[in-house]
XYZ file of C-alpha atoms in Angstrom:
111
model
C -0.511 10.522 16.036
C -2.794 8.695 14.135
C -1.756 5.233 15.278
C -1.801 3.971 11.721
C -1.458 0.170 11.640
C 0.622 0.690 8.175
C 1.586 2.677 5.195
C 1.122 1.529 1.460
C 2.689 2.886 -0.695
C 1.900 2.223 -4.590
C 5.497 2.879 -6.781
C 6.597 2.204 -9.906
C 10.057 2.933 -9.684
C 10.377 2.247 -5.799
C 11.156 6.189 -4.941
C 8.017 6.383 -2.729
C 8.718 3.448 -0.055
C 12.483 4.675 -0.489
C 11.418 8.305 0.938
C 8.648 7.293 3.273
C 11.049 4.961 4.699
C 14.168 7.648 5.275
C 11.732 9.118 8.117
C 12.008 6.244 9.544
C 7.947 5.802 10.488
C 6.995 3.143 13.282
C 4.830 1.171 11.516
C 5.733 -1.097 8.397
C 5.609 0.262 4.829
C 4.103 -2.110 2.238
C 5.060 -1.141 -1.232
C 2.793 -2.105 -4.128
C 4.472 -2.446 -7.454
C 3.356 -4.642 -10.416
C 7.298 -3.830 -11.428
C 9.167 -7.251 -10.885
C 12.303 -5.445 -10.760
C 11.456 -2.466 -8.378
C 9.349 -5.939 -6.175
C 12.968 -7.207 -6.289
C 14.739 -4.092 -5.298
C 12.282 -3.072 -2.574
C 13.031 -6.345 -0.383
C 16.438 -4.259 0.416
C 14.321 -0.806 1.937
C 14.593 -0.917 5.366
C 11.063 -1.477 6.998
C 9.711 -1.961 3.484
C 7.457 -5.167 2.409
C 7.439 -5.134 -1.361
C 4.068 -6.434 -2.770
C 3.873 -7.774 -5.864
C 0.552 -7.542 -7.946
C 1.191 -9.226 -11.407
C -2.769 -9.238 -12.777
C -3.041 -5.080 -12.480
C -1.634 -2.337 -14.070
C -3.569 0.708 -13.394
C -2.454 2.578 -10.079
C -6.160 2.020 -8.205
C -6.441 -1.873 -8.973
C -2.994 -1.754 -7.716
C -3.870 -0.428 -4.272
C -6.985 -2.346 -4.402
C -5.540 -5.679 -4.644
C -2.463 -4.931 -2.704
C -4.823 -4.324 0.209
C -6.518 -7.742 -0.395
C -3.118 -9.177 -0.749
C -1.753 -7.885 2.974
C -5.420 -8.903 4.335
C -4.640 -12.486 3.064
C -0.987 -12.410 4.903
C -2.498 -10.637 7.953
C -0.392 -7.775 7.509
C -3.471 -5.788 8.454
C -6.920 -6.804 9.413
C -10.211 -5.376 8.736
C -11.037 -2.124 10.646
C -7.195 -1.162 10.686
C -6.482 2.286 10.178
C -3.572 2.821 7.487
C -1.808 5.500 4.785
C -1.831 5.256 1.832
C 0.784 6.797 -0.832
C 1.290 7.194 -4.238
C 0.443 8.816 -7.401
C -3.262 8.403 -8.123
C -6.299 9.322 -6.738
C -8.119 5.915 -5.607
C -12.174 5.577 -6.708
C -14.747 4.433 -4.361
C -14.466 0.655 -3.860
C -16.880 -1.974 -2.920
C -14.029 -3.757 -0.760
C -14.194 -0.896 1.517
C -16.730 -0.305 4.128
C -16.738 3.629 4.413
C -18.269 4.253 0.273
C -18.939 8.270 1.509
C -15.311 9.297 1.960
C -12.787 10.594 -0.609
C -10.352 8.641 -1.118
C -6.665 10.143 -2.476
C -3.677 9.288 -2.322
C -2.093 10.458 0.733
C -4.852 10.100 2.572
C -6.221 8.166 5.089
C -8.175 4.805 4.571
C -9.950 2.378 7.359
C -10.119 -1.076 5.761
């Protein structure tokens, strides 16, 4: 209903692409991991891009540079609407153009 362009999904262990993937959701998931193993694992999820982000290791950098990351492969463009998912609460960012709303995982995010 909200014609989300994509889902990311920030995992450790891979659990939360795994599940978000089992409802089988029309648009892609992109799961962002600084795990190497779970990055590996991921590439078998069906619908599931795994996104590796070796430089970060707190949960918000994570989601902040996996963004970048997708923007760079035109996964997603600016002004996409997507979901994001994970275990954190993400901070206000300077990469993003809406700085008033509250960002949480879960939530909803225009980039």
């Amino acid at each position: 209903e909200m014609k989300a362009k994509a889902i990311f999904a920030y995992t450790e262990t891979g659990d939360t692409p795994r599940m978000i993937a089992s409802f089988l959701p029309y648009c892609p998931i992109y799961a962002l991991t600084h795990n190497e193993k779970t990055y590996r694992q991921l590439a078998l999820c069906w619908n599931t891009t795994p996104i590796l982000v070796k430089d970060k290791t707190k949960p918000n950098d994570i989601i902040s540079k996996g963004i970048e990351i997708a923007k760079e492969r035109e996964y997603v463009q600016e002004g996409d609407v997507v979901v994001i998912a994970g275990g954190a609460s993400i901070l206000s960012n300077k990469e993003f153009s809406n700085e008033t709303m509250n960002r949480t995982i879960g939530g909803i995010l225009k980039i």
